[in-house]
C-alpha positions as a LaTeX table, in Angstrom:
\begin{tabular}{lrrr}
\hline
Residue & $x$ (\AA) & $y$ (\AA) & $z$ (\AA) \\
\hline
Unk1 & 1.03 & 33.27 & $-13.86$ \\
Unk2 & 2.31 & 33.03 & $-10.38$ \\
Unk3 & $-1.29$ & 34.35 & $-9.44$ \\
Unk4 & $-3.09$ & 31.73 & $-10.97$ \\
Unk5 & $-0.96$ & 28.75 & $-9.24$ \\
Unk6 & $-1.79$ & 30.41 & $-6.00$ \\
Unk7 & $-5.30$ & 30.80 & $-6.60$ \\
Unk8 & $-5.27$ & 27.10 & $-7.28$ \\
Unk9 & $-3.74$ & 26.12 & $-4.39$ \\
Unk10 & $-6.23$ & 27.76 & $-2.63$ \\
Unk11 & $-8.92$ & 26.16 & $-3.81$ \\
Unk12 & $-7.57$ & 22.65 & $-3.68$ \\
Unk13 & $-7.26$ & 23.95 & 0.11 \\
Unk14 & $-10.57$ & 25.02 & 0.65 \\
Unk15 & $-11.84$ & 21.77 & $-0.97$ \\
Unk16 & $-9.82$ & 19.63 & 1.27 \\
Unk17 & $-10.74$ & 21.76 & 4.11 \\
Unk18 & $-13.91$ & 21.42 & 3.48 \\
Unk19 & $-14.47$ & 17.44 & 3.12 \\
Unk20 & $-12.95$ & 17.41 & 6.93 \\
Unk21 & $-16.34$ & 18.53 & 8.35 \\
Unk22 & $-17.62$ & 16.31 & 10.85 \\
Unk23 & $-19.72$ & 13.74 & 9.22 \\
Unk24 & $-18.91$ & 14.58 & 5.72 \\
Unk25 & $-19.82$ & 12.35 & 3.05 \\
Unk26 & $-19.18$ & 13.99 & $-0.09$ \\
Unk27 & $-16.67$ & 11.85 & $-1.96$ \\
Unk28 & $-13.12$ & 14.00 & $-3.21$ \\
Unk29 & $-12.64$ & 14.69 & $-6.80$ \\
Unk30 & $-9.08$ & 13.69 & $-8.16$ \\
Unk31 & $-9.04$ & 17.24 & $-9.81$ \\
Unk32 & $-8.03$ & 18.92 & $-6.38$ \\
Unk33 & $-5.44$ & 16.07 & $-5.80$ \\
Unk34 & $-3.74$ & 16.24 & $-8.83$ \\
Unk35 & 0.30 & 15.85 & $-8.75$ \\
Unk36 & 2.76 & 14.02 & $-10.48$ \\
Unk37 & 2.39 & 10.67 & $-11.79$ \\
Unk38 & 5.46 & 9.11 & $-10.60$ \\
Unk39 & 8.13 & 9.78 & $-7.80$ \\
Unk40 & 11.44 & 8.74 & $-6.81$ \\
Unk41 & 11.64 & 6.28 & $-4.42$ \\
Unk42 & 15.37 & 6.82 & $-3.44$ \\
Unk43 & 14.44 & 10.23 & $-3.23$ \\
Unk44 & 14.55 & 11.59 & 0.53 \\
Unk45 & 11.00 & 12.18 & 1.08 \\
Unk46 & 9.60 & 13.47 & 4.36 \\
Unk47 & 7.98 & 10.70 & 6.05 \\
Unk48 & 7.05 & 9.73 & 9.39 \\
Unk49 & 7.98 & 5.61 & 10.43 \\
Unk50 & 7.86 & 3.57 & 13.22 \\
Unk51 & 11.49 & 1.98 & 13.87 \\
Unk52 & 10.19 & $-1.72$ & 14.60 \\
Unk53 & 6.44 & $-3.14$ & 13.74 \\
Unk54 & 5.53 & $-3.22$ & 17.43 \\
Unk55 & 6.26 & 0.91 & 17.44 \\
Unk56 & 3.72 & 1.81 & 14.78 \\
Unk57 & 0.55 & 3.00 & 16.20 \\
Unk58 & $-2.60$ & 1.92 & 13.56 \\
Unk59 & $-5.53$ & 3.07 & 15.96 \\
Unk60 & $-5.82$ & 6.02 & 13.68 \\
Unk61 & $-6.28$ & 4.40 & 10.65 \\
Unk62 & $-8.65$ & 1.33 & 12.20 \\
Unk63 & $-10.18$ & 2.61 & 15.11 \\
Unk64 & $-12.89$ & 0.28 & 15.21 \\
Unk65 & $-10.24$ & $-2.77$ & 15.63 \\
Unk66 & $-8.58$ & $-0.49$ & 18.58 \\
Unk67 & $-8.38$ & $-3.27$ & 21.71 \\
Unk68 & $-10.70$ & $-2.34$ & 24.45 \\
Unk69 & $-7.92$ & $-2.16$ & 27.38 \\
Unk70 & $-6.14$ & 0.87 & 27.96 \\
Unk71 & $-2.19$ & 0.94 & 27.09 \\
Unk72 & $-0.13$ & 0.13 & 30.40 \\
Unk73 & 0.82 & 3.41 & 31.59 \\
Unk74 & 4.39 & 2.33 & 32.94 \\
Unk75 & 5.46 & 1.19 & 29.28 \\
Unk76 & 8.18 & 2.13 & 28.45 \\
Unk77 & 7.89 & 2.12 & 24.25 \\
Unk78 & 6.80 & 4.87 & 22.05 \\
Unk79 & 5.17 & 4.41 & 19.60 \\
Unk80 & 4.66 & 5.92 & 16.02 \\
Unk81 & 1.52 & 8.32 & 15.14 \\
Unk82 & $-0.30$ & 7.83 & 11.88 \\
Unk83 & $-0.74$ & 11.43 & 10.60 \\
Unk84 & $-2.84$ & 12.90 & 7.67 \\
Unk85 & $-0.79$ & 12.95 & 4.12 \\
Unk86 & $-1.13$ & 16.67 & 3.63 \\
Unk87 & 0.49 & 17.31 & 6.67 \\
Unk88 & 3.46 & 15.68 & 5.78 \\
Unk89 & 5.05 & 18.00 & 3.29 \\
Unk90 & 8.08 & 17.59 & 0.57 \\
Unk91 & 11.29 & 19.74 & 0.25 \\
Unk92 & 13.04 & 20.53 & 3.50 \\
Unk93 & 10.33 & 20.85 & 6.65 \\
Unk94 & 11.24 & 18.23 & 9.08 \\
Unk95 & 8.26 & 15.72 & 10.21 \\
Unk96 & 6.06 & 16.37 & 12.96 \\
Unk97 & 7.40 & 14.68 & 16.49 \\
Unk98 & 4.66 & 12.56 & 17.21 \\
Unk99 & 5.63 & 9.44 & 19.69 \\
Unk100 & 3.23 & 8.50 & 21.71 \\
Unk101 & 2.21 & 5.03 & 23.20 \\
Unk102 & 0.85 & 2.85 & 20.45 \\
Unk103 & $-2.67$ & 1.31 & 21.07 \\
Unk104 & $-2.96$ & $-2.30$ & 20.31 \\
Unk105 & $-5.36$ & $-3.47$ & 17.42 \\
Unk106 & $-7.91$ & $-6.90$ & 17.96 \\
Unk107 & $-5.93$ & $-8.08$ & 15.21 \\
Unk108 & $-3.22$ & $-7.10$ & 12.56 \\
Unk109 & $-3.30$ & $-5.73$ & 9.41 \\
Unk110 & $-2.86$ & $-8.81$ & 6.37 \\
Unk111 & $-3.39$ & $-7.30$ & 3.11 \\
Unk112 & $-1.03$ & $-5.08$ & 1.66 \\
Unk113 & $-1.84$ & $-2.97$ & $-1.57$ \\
Unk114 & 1.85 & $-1.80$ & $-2.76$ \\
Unk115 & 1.33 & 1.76 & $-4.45$ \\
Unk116 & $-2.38$ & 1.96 & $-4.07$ \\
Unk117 & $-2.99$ & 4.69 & $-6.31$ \\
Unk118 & $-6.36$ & 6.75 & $-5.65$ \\
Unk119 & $-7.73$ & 3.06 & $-4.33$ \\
Unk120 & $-10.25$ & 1.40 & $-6.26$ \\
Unk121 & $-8.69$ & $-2.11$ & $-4.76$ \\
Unk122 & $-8.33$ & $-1.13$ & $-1.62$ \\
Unk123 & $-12.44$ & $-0.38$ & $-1.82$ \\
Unk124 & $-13.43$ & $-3.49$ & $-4.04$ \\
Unk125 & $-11.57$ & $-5.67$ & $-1.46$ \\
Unk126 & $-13.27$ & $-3.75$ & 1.95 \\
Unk127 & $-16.41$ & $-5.91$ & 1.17 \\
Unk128 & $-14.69$ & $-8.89$ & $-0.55$ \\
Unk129 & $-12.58$ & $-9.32$ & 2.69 \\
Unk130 & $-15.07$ & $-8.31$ & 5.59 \\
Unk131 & $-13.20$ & $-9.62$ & 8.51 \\
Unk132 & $-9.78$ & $-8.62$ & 7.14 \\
Unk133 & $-7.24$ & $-5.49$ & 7.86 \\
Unk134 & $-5.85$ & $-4.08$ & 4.43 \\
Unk135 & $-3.81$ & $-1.18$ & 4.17 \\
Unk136 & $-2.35$ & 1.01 & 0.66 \\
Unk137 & 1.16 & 2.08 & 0.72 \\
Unk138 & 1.59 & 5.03 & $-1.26$ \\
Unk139 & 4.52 & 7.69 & $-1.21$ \\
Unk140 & 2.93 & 10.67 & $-3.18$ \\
Unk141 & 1.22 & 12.94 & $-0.63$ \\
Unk142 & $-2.03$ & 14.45 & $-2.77$ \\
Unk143 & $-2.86$ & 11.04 & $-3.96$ \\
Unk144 & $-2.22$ & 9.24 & $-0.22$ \\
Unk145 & $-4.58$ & 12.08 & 0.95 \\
Unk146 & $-7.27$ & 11.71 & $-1.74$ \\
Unk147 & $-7.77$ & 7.89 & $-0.37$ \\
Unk148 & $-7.96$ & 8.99 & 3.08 \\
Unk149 & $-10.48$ & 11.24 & 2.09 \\
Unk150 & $-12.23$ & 8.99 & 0.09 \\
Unk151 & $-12.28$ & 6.39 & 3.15 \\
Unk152 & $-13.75$ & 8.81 & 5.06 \\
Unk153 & $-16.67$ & 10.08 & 2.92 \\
Unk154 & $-17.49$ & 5.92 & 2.32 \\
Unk155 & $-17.71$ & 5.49 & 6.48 \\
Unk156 & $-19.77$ & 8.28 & 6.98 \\
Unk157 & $-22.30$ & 7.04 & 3.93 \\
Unk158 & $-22.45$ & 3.17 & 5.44 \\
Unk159 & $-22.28$ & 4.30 & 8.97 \\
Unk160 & $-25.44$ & 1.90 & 9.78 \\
Unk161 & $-23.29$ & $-1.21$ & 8.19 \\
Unk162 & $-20.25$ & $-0.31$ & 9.22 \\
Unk163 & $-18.60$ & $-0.82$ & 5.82 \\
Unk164 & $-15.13$ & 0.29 & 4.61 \\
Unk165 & $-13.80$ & 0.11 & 8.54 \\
Unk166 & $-11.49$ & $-2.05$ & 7.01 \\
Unk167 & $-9.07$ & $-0.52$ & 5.21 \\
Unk168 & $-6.64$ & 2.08 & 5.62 \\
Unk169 & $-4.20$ & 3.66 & 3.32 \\
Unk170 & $-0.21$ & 5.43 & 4.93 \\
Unk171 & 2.10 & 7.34 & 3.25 \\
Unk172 & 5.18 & 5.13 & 2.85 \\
Unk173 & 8.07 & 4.30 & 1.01 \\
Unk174 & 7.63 & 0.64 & 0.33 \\
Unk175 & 11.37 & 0.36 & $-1.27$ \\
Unk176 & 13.06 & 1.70 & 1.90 \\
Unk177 & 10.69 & 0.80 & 4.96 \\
Unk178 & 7.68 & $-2.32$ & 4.58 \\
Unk179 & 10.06 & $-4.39$ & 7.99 \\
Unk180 & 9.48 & $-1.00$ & 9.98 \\
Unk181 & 5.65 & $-1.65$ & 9.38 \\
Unk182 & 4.98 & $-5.62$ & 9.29 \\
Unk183 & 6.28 & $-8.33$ & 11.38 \\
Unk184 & 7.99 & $-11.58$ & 9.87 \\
Unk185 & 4.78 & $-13.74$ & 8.28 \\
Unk186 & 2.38 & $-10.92$ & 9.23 \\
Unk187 & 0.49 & $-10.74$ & 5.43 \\
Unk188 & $-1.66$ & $-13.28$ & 4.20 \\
Unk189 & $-1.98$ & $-11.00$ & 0.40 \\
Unk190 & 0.25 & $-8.18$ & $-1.22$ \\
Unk191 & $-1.11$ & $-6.63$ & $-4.36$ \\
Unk192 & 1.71 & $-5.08$ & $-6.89$ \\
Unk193 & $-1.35$ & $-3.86$ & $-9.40$ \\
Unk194 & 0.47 & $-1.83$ & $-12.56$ \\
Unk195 & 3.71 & $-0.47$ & $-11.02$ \\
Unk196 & 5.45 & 1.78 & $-12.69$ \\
Unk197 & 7.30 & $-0.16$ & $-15.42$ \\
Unk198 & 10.60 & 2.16 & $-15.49$ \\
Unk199 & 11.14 & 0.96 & $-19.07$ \\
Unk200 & 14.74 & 2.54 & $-19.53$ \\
Unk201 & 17.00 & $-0.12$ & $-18.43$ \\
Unk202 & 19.51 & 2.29 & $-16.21$ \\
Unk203 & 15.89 & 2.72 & $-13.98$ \\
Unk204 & 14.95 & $-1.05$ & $-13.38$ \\
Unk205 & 16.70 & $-0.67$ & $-10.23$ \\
Unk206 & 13.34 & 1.24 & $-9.15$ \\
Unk207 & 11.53 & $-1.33$ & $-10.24$ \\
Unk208 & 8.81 & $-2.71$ & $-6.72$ \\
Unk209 & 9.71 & $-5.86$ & $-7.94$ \\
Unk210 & 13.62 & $-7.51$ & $-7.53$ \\
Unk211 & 15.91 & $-10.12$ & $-5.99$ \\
Unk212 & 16.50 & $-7.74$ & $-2.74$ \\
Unk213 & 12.72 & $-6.48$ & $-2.43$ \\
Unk214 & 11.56 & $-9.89$ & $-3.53$ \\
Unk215 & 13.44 & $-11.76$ & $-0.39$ \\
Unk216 & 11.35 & $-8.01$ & 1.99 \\
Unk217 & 7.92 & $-9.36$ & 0.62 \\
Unk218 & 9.13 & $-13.14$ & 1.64 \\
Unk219 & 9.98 & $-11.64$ & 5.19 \\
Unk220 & 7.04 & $-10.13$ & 5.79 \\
Unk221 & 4.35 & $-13.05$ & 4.08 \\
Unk222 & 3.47 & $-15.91$ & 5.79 \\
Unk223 & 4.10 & $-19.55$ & 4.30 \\
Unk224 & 1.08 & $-20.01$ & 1.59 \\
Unk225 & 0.91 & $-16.42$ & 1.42 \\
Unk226 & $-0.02$ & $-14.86$ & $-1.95$ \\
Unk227 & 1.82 & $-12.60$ & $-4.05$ \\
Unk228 & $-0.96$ & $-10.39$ & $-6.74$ \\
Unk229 & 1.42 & $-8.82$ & $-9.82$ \\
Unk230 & $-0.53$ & $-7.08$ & $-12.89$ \\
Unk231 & 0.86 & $-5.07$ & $-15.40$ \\
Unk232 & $-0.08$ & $-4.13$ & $-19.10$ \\
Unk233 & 3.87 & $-4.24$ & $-20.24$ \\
Unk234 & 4.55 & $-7.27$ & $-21.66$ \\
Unk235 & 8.51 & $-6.72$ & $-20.62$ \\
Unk236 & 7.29 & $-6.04$ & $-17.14$ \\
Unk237 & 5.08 & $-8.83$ & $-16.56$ \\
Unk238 & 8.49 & $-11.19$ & $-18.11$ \\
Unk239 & 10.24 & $-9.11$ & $-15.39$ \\
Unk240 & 8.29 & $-9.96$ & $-12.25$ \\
Unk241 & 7.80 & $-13.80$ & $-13.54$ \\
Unk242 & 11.26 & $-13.73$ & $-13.75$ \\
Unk243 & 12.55 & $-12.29$ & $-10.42$ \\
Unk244 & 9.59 & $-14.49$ & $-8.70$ \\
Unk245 & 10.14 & $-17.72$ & $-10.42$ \\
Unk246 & 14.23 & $-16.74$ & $-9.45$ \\
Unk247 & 13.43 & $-16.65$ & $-5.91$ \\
Unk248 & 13.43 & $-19.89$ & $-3.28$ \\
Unk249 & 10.67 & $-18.78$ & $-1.30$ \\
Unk250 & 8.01 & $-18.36$ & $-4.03$ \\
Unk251 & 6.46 & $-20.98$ & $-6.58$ \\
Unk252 & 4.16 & $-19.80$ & $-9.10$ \\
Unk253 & 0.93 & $-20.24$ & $-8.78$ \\
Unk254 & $-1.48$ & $-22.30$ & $-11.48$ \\
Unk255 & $-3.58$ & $-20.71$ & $-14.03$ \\
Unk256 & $-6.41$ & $-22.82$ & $-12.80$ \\
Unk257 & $-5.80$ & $-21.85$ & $-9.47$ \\
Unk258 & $-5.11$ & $-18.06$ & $-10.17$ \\
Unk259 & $-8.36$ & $-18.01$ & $-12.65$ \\
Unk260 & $-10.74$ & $-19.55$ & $-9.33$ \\
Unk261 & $-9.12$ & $-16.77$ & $-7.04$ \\
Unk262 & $-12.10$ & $-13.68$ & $-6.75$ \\
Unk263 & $-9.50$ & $-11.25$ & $-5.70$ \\
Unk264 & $-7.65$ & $-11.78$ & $-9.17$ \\
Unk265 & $-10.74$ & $-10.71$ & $-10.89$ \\
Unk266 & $-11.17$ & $-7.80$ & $-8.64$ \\
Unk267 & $-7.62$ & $-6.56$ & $-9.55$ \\
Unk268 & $-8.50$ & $-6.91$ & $-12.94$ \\
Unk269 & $-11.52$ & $-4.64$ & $-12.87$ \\
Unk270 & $-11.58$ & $-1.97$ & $-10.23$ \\
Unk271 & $-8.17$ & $-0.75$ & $-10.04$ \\
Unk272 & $-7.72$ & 2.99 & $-12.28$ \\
Unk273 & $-4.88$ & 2.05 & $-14.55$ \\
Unk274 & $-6.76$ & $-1.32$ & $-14.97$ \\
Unk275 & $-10.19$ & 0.37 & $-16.34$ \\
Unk276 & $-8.04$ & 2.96 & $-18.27$ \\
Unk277 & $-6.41$ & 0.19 & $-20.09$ \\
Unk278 & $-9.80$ & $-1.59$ & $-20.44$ \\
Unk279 & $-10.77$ & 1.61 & $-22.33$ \\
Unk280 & $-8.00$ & 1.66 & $-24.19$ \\
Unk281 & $-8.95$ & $-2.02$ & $-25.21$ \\
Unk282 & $-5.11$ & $-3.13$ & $-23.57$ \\
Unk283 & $-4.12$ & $-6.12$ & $-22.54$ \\
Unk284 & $-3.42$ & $-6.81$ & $-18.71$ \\
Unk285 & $-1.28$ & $-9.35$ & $-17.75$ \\
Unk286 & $-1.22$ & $-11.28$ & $-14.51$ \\
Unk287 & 1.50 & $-13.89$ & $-12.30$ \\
Unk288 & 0.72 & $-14.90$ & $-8.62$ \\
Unk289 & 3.18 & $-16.36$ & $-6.76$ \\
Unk290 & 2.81 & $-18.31$ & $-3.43$ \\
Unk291 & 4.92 & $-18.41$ & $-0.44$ \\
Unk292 & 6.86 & $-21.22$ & 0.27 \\
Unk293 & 7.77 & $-22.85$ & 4.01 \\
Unk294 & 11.08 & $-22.28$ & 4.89 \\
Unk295 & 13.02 & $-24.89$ & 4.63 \\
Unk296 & 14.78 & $-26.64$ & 7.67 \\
Unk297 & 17.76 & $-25.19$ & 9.20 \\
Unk298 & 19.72 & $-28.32$ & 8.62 \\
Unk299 & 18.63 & $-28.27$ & 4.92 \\
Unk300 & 20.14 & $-24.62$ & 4.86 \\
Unk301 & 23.57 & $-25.41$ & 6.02 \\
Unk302 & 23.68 & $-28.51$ & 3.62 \\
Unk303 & 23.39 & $-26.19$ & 0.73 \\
Unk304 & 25.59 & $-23.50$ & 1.95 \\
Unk305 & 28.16 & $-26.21$ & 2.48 \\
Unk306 & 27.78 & $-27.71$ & $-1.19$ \\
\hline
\end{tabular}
């Protein structure tokens, strides 16, 4: 038995190895990335993040948006190194040291995709939003490194058109750590596409969406900013409306409106769990919510007086 689960490892090793040829462009198969469906996000995972926005190095993930000028060589600031997903591994290794000087990007990421999954938005959006940085956030390692892999093989295939430059996906804990990655009103988008609904009621506190994570994505979305939730749980979708509709710096966002928006039918369509509920013949339910302007200082002291 033991034998076998080694003999498997091996192969998912050789695979991986072997889509990390120069210029390969054989896409992965999810059957040598398989791990669990779920994790723990207060668990202590081994992860690699920058201490402030300005610290995190992105050259890796969009070097084609890497400014041409050279990093001052008398700064002072280190920055943080992206690093592959399999190289950052669970249980009790510590994480690679790897400060170094951050190179500065043309322009900043704006689209988030919260718990990407294997990254069928994060691809249907690359030509939807040509001019625009999106990044996944996922914290299981296989399924982080089947995306990068999967970015890679789609570059190398359109390396004439220069498609899927745009995205990126990084292993992250988005519970514990999305202010050590984006600056205050850095997002224009953030996709929550079928989280895990944690339907026993002593684990809603892992819920993506609440009051205290709700007032993170407010931080880091800029005023008319958009909020993306889907779901196929009813009591989940009720959830999210609720915590939203709860908080002062979103307003929901019209039907009408939400029905004209093309990225709402992409999340609909090309996400996994969305065409595996499509095949199940399920029902997917969907809220945006927009960010609101802060309101004046002034205006903020009045209430906390009354």
């Amino acid at each position: 038995m033991g034998g076998d689960k080694r003999n498997k490892r091996q192969k998912r090793e050789d695979y991986r190895a072997a889509l990390h040829d120069e210029g390969a462009t054989e896409l992965p198969r999810k059957k040598f990335y398989r791990q669990r469906a779920h994790a723990n996000p207060f668990s202590d995972h081994c992860l690699i993040y920058p201490a402030t926005p300005d610290k995190m190095d992105w050259s890796s993930l969009f070097p084609d948006y890497v400014a041409s000028e050279d990093v001052p060589q008398d700064q002072e600031d280190k920055g943080v190194a992206t690093v592959p997903a399999e190289e950052q591994q669970l249980g009790n290794q510590e994480p690679k040291a790897l400060e170094k000087k951050p190179r500065k990007l043309t322009q900043d990421v704006e689209v988030a995709d919260i718990g990407c999954g294997f990254g069928g938005l994060l691809i249907a959006l690359a030509p939807a939003l040509p001019d625009t940085l999106i990044l996944g956030l996922e914290i299981r390692v296989s399924v982080t490194q089947f995306v990068e892999d999967r970015i890679k093989a789609l570059r190398a295939q359109n390396l004439e058109k220069k498609l899927y430059r745009n995205i990126g996906v990084l292993r992250a804990n988005t519970m514990k750590f999305m202010p050590n990655f984006f600056k205050k009103a850095q997002l224009s988008k953030i996709f929550i596409c079928f989280p895990d609904p944690h339907f026993k009621a002593r684990k809603h506190k892992q819920r993506i969406v609440s009051a205290t994570l709700n007032s993170e994505y407010a931080y880091v979305l800029r005023p008319g900013g958009i909020v993306y939730t889907i779901t196929d749980v009813p009591d989940l979708h009720e959830w999210m409306v609720g915590h939203f509709e709860a908080h002062p710096s979103f307003e929901r966002v019209s039907e009408e409106e939400q029905e004209a928006d093309p990225c709402v039918t992409i999340m609909r369509t090309e996400t996994e769990e969305g065409k595996k509920v499509e095949r199940n013949s399920g029902k997917k339910f969907v809220a945006l919510f927009r960010r609101l302007d802060d309101p004046p200082f002034g205006d903020e002291l009045e209430r906390m007086e009354e």
